[in-house]
Coordinates of C-alpha atoms in Angstrom, one line a residue:
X883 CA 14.5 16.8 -14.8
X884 CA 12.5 17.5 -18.2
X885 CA 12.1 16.1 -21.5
X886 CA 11.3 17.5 -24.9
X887 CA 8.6 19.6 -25.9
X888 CA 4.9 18.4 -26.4
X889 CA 3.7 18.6 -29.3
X890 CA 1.4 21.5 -30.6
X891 CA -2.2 21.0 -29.2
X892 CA -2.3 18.3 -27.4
X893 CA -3.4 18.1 -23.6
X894 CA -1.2 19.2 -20.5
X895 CA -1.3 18.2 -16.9
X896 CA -0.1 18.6 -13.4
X897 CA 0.2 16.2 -11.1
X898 CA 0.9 17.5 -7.5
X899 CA 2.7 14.7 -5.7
X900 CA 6.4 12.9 -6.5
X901 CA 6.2 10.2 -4.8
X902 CA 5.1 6.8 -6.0
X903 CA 1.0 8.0 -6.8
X904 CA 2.1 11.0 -8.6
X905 CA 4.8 9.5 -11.1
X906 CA 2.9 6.1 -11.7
X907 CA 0.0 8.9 -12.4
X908 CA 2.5 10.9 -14.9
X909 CA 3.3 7.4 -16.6
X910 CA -0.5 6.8 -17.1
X911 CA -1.1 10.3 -18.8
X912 CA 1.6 9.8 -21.0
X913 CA 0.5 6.3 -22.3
X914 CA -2.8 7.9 -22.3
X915 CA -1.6 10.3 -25.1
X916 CA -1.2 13.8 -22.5
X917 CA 1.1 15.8 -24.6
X918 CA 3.2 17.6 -21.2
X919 CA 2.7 16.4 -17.7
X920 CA 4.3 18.4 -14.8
X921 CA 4.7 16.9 -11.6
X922 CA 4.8 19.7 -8.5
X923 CA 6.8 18.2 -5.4
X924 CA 7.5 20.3 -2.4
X925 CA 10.3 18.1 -0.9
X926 CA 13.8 18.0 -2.9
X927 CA 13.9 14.8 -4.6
X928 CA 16.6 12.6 -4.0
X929 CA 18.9 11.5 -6.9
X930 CA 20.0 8.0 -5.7
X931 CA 17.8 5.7 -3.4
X932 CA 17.7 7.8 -0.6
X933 CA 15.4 9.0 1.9
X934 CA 13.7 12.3 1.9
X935 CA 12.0 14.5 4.8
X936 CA 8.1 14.0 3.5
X937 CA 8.4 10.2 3.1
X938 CA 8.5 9.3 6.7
X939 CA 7.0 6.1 6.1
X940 CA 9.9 4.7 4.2
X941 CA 11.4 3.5 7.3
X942 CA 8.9 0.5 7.4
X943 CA 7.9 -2.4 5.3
X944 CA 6.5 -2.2 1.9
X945 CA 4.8 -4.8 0.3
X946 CA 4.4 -4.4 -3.2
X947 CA 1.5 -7.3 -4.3
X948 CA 1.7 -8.9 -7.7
X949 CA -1.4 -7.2 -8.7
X950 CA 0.1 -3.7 -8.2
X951 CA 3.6 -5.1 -9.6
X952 CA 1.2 -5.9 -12.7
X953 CA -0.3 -2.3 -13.0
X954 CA 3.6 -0.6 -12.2
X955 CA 5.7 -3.0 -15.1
X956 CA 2.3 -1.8 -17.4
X957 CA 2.7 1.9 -17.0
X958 CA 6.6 1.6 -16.7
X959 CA 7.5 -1.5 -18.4
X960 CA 11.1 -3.3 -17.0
X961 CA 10.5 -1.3 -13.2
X962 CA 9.8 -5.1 -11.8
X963 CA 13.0 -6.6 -13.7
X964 CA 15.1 -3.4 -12.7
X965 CA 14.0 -3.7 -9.3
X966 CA 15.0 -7.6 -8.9
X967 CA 17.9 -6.6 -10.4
X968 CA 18.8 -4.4 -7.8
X969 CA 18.5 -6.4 -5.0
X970 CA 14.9 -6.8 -4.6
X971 CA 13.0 -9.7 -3.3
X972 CA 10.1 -12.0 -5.1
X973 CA 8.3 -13.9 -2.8
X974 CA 6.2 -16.8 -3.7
X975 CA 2.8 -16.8 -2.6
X976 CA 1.4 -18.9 -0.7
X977 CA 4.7 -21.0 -1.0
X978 CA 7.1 -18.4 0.6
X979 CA 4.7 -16.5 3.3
X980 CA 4.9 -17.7 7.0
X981 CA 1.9 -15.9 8.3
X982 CA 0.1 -16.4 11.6
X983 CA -3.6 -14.9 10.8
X984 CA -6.5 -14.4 13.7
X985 CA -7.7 -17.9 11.9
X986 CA -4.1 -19.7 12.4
X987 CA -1.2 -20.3 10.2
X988 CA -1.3 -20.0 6.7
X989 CA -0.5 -23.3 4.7
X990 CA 2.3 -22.9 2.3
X991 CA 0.8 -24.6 -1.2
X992 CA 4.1 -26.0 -2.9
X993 CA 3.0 -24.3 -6.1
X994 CA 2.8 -20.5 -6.4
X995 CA 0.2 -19.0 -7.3
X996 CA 1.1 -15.3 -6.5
X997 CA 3.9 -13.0 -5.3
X998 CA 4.8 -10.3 -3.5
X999 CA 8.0 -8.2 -4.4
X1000 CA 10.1 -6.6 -1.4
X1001 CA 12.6 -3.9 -1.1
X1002 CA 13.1 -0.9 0.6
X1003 CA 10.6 1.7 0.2
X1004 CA 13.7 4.4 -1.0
X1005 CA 14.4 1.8 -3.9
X1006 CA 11.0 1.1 -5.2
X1007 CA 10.9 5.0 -5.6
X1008 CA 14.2 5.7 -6.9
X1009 CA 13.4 2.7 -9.7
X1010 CA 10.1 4.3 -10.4
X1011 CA 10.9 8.1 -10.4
X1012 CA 14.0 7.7 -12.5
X1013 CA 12.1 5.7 -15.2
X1014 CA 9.2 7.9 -14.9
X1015 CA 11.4 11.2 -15.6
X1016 CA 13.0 9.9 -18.5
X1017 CA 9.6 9.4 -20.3
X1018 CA 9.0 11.9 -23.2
X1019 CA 6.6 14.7 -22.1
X1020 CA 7.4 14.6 -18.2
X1021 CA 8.5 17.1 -16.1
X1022 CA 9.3 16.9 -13.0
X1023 CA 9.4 20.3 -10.2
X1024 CA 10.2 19.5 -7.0
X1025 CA 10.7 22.0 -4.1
X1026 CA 7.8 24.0 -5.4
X1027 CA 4.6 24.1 -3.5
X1028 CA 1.1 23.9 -4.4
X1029 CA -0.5 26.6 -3.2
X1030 CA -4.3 26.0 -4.4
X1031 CA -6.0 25.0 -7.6
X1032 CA -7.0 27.7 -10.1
X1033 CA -10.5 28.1 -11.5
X1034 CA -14.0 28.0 -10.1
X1035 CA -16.4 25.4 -8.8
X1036 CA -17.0 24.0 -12.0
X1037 CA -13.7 23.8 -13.3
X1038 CA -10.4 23.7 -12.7
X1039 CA -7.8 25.2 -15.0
X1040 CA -4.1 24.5 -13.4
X1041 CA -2.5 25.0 -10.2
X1042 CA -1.0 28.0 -8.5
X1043 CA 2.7 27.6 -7.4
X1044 CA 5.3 29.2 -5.2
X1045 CA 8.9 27.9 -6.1
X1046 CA 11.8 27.5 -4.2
X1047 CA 13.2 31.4 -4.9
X1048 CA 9.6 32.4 -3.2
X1049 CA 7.9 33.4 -6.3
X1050 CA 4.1 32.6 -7.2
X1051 CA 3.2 31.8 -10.7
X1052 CA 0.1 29.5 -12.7
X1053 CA 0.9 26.4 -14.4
X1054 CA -2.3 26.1 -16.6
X1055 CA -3.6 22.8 -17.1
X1056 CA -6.0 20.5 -18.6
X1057 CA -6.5 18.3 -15.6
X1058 CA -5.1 18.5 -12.1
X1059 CA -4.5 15.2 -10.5
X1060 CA -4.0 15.6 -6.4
X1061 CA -1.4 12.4 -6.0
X1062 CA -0.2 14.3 -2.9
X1063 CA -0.9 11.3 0.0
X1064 CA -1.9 11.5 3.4
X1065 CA -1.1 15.6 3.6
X1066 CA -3.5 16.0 1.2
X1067 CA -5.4 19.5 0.8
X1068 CA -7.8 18.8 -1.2
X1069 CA -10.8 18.9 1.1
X1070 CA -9.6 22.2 2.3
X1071 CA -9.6 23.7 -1.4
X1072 CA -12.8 22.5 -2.0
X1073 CA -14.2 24.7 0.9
X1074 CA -12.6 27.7 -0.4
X1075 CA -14.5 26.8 -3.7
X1076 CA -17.5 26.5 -2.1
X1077 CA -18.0 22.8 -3.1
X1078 CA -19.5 20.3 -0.9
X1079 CA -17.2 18.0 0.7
X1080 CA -18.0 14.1 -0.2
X1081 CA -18.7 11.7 3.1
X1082 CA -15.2 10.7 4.4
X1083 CA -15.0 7.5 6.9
X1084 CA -12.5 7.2 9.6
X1085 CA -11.3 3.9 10.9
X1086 CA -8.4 4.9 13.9
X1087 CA -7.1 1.7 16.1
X1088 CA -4.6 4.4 17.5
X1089 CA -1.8 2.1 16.1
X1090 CA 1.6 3.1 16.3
X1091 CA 4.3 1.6 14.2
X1092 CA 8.2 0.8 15.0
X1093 CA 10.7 -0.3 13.1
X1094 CA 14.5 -1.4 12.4
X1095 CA 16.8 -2.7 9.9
X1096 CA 19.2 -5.6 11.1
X1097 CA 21.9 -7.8 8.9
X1098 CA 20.6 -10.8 8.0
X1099 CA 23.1 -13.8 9.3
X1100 CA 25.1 -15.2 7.0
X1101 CA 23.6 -18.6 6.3
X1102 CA 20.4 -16.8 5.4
X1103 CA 21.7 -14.0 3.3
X1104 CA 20.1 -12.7 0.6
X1105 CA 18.7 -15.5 -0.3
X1106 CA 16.5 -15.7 2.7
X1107 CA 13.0 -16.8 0.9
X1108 CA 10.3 -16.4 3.4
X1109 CA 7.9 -13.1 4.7
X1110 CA 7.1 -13.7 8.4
X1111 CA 4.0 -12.1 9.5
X1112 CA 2.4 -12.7 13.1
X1113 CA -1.0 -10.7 13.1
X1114 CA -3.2 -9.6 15.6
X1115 CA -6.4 -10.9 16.5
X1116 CA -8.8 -8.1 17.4
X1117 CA -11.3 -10.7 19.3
X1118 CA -8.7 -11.2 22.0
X1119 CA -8.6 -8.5 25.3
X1120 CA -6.2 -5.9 25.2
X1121 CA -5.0 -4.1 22.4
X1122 CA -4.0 -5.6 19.1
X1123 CA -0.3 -6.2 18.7
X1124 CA 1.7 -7.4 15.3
X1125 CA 5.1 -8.0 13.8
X1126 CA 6.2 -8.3 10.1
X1127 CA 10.1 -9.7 8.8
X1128 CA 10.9 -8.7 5.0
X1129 CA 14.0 -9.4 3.5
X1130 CA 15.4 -6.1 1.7
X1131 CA 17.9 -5.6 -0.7
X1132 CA 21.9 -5.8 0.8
X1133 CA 21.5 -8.5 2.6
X1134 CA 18.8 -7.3 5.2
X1135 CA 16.2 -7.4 7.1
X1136 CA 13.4 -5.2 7.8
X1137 CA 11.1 -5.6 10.9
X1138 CA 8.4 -3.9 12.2
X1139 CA 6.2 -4.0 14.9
X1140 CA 3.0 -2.4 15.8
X1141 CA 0.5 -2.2 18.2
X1142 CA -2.8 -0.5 19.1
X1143 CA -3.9 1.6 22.3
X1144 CA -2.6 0.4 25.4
X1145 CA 0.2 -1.3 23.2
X1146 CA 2.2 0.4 21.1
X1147 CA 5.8 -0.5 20.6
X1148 CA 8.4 1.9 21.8
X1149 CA 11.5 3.9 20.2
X1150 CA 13.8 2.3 22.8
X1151 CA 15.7 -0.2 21.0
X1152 CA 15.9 -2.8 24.1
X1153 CA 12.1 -2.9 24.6
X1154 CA 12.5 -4.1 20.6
X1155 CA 12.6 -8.0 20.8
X1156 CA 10.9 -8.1 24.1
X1157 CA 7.5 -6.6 22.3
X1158 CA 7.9 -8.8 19.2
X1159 CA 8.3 -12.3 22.1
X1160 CA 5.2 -11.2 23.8
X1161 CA 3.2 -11.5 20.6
X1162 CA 0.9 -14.0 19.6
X1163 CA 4.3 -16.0 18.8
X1164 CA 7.6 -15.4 19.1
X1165 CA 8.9 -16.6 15.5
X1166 CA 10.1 -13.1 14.8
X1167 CA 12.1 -12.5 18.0
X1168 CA 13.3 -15.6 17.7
X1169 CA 14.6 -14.5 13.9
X1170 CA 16.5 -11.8 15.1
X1171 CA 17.6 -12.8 18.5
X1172 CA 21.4 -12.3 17.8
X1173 CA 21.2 -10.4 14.8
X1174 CA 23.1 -7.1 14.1
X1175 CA 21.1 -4.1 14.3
X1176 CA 21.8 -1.6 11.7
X1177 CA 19.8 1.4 12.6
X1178 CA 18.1 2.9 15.6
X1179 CA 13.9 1.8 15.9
X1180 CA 12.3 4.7 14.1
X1181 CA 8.1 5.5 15.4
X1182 CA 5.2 6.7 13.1
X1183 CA 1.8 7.2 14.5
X1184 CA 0.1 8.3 11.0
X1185 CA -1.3 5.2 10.5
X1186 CA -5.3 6.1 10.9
X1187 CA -7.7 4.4 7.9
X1188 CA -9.4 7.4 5.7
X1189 CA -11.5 7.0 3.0
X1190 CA -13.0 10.3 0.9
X1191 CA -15.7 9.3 -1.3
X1192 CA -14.8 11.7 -3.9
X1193 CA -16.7 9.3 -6.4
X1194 CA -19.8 10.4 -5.0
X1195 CA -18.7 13.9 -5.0
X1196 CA -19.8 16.8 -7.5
X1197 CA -15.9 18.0 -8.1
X1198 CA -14.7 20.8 -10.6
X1199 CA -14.1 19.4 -13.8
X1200 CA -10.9 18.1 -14.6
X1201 CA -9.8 17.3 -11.6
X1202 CA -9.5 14.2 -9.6
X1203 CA -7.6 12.5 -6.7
X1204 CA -5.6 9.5 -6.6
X1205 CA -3.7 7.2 -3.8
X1206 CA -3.3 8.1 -0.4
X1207 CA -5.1 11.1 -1.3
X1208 CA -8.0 9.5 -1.8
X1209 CA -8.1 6.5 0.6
X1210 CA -5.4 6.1 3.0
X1211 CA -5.4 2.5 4.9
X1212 CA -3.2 1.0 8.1
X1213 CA 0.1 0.1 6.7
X1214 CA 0.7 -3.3 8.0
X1215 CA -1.5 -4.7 5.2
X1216 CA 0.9 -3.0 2.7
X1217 CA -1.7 -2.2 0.1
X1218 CA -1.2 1.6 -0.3
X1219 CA 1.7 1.2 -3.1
X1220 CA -0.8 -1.2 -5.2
X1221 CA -3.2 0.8 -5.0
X1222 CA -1.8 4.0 -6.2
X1223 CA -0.1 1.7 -9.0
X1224 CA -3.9 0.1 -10.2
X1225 CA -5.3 3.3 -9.8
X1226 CA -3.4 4.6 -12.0
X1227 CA -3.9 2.2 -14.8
X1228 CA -8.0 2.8 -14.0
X1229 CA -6.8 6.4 -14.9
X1230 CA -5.1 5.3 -18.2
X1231 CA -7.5 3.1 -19.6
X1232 CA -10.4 5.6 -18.3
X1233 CA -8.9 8.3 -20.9
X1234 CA -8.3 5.7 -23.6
X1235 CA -11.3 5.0 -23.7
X1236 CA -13.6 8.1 -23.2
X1237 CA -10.9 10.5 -25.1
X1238 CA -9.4 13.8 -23.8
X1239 CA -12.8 15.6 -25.6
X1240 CA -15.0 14.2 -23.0
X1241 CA -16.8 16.9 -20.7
X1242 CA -16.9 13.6 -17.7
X1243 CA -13.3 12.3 -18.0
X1244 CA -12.5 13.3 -14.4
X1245 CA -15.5 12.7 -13.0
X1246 CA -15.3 9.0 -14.6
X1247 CA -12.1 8.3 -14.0
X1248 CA -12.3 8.7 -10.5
X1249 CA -15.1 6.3 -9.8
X1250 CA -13.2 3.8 -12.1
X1251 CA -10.1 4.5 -9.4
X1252 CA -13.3 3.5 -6.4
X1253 CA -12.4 0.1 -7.6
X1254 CA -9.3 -0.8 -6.6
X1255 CA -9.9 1.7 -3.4
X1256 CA -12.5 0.2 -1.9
X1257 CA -11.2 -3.8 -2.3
X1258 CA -8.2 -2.5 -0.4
X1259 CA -10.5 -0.5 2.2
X1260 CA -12.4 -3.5 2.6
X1261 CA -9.3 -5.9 3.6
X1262 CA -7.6 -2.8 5.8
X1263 CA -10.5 -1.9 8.3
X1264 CA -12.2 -5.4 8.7
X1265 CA -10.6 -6.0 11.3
X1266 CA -8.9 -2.4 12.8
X1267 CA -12.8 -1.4 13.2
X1268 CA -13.5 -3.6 16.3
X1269 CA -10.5 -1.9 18.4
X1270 CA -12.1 0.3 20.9
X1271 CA -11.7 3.5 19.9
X1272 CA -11.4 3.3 16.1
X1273 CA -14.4 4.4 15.3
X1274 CA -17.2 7.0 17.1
X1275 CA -20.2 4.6 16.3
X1276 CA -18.2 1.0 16.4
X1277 CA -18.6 -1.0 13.5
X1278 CA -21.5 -1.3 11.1
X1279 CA -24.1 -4.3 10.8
X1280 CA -22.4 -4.8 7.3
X1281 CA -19.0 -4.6 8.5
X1282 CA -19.8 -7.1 11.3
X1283 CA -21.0 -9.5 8.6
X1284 CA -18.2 -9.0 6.2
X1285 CA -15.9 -9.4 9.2
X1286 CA -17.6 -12.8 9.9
X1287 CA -17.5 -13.8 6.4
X1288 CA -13.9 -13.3 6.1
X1289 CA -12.8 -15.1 9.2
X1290 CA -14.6 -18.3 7.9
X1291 CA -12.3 -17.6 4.5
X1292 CA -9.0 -17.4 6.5
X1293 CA -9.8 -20.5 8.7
X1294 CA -10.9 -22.7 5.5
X1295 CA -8.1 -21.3 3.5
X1296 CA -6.2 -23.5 5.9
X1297 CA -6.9 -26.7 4.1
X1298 CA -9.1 -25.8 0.8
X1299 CA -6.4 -24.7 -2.2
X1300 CA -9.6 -23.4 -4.1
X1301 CA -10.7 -20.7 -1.5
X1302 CA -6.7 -20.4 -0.4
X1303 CA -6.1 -19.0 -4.6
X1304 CA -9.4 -16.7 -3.6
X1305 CA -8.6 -15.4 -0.6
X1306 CA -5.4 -14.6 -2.3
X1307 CA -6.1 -13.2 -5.5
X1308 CA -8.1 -10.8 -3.6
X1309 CA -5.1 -10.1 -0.9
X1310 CA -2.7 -9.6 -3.7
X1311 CA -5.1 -6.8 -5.4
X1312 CA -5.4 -9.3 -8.8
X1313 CA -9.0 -9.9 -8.5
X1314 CA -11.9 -7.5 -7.3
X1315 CA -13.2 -8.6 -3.8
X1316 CA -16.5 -10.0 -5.6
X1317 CA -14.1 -13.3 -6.0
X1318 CA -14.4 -14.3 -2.7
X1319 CA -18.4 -14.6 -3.4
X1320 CA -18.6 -16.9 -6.1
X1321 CA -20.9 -20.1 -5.3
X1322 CA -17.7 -22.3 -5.1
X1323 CA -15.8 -20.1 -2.7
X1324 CA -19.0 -19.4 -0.7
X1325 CA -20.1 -22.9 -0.6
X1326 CA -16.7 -23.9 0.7
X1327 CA -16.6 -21.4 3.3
X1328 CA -20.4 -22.7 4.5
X1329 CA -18.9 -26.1 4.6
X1330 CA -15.4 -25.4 5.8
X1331 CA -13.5 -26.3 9.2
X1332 CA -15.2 -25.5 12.4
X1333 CA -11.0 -24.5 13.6
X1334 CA -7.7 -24.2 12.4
X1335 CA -5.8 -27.0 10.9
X1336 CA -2.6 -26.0 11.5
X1337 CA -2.2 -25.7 15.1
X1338 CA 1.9 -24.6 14.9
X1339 CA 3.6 -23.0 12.6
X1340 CA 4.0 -24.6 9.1
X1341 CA 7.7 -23.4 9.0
X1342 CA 9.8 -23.0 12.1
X1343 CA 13.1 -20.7 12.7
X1344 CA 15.6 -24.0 12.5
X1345 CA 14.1 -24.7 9.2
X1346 CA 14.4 -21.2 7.6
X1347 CA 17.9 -21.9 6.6
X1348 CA 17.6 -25.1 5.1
X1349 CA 14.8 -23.5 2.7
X1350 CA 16.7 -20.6 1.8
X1351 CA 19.5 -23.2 0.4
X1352 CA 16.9 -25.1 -1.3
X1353 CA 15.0 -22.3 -2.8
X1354 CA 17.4 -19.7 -3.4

């Protein structure tokens, strides 16, 4: 897939990742005036909303926040509208979300006040990479592989390629963007350069992930209204255990479970609705006790936190690294796509602002993308850190106080609409995590409930139905 020409003199880039990162990252260059961005994927890129071999996470839920829905319709305006259009799912928040927390249940507000949108992961990227290619400037390689940047320590000038006849080439560049995700190679480049590597932090609850795709029954449909989330509560013996239901596009649902050491879920599709009944609740085995399963349970065990602080790193000019790349969290908090989404509009306004002339663009641009990183860090390791095992040193004195903090949020979201909209905003990746410490949110949390208020669940399985004919 290519476009026209750039014009004469103006900047160029590679990107080196296709998936979500790397052509949200395209879309920012291009709004940011780049005059030719080329984005290097190994894999063969689907035409259609398909799977693909290096996306093995697809097969599990994806929660796309209205924060990062906000950052994706600004760099690729109508994506959202498209989406819905196509079958996918906008959830009202706190309105539509049954969620069992460590503090209790959630309480639905009546009135929304955010939103989450749900599809399958294949979708969301077919939506995004289609729109993405058609913009002028962009184009798109996939199976060619990234072999290593070129230049020096202080610099980096483009990227060295093999494609898919075998032969090895340059693609010059003004600035290299590593969007590649979890498989990244960055750190290994930056030895061969002879640059230091920047302090990474590790966060492992040894949590393995399953998941399967049933028909939803007919009097739900696909108008079925409601995200079900029991989560796990790492103060209670044993290992941590968790379920999430999304509603997907065709009529579907999409469940997964996921447990930590000692309790990880199996691929064996009969141990499926027995793991999600043992659970802190049973709501979600009790949703799909009956219902037709569509696929087999598919396992991933790539779920470990990882944070590089390139921000406090001395890089090569010109370079940077965005996404999963950067930071990749535990994917039951579903934060990773609205991440890569903000980043990338930290990346857009960093060059509007600075202009392409400036000797510091990368070097700025990725501590603006620190931002959005580290509220998302924040939300994904305060709890995974106190599994045994997840860390060499166990938790921090600050992350033992953050942890604290947060648990009195959660339990006084419970019946305070004021901290609930905090807590949220934050959750949903629309406000900074410096919300939650504004003297009206901290003085409700001092003076909140001393337990849950809502001792069942605010919405139970017989009532599911009768909402999804009211509200869809």
């Amino acid at each position: 897939m290519s476009s026209s020409a750039p014009s004469p003199g103006r900047p160029v880039a590679v990107v080196i990742g296709g998936s979500l990162a790397g052509m949200l990252t395209a879309a920012a260059l291009v709004r940011a005036g780049v005059g030719e961005v080329v984005v290097v994927e190994r894999d063969a890129l689907p035409q259609g909303p398909l799977s693909r071999k290096g996306l093995p996470q697809a097969h599990h839920a994806h929660l796309l926040w209205s924060g990062g829905a906000a950052a994706v319709d600004a760099l690729v305006p109508g994506t959202i509208a498209a989406l819905r259009d196509d079958g996918a799912h906008r959830i009202s928040l706190p309105t539509n979300m049954v969620g069992f927390s460590p503090e209790g249940w959630f309480r639905r507000w009546e009135k929304e006040s955010h939103y989450v949108l749900l599809a399958s992961r294949d979708l969301l990227d077919w939506h995004v990479r289609r729109a993405v290619a058609a913009l002028p400037g962009v184009t798109v390689a996939d199976r060619t592989e990234v072999l290593g940047p070129a230049g020096d320590a202080r610099c980096v000038t483009g990227v060295r390629v093999r494609g898919e006849d075998g032969a090895e080439r340059v693609l010059d560049a003004d600035l290299v963007v590593d969007a590649s995700g979890r498989a990244s190679r960055t750190p290994r480049w930056l030895r061969e350069l002879g640059v230091a590597e920047p302090a990474v932090r590790t966060v492992d609850p040894g949590l393995v992930y399953a998941s399967r795709i049933f028909r939803a029954p007919k009097d739900l449909g696909s108008t079925f209204p409601v995200i079900v989330n029991v989560q796990a509560d790492p103060r209670e013996t044993g290992p941590g255990r968790s379920a999430t239901l999304v509603p997907i596009e065709g009529d579907r649902w999409l469940v997964t479970l996921s447990g930590t050491r000692g309790g990880e879920p199996t691929a064996d599709a009969g141990d499926f609705e027995e793991f999600a009944r043992a659970l802190r609740h049973p709501i979600v085995s009790e949703l799909i006790a009956g219902a037709e399963p569509l696929t087999d349970v598919v396992l991933t065990r790539t779920t470990v936190n990882r944070r590089h602080h390139y921000e406090k790193a001395a890089l090569p000019g010109r370079f940077l690294v965005l996404g999963d790349a950067v930071a990749a969290y535990n994917p039951v908090y579903g934060h990773g796509m609205s991440v890569a989404a903000q980043s990338a509009l930290a990346l857009r306004d960093t060059v509007v602002r600075y202009g392409w002339s400036d000797g510091r663009l990368a070097a700025r641009a990725q501590k603006a993308v620190a931002g959005p990183v580290a509220a998302a860090w924040a939300l994904s390791t305060g709890n995974d850190v106190f599994y045994p095992g997840a860390t060499e040193s166990g938790p921090t004195p600050a992350e033992r106080v953050a942890a604290a903090y947060v648990r009195r949020l959660m339990r006084t979201s419970t019946g305070n609409g004021r901290v609930t909209r905090a807590v949220t905003d934050v959750m949903t990746l629309e406000r900074p995590a410096s919300r939650l410490f504004t003297p009206p949110v901290l003085l409700a949390a001092l003076l909140g409930p001393r337990r849950p208020q809502l001792t069942g669940p605010p919405l139970a399985p017989a009532e599911l139905a009768a909402v999804a004919a009211q509200r869809g």
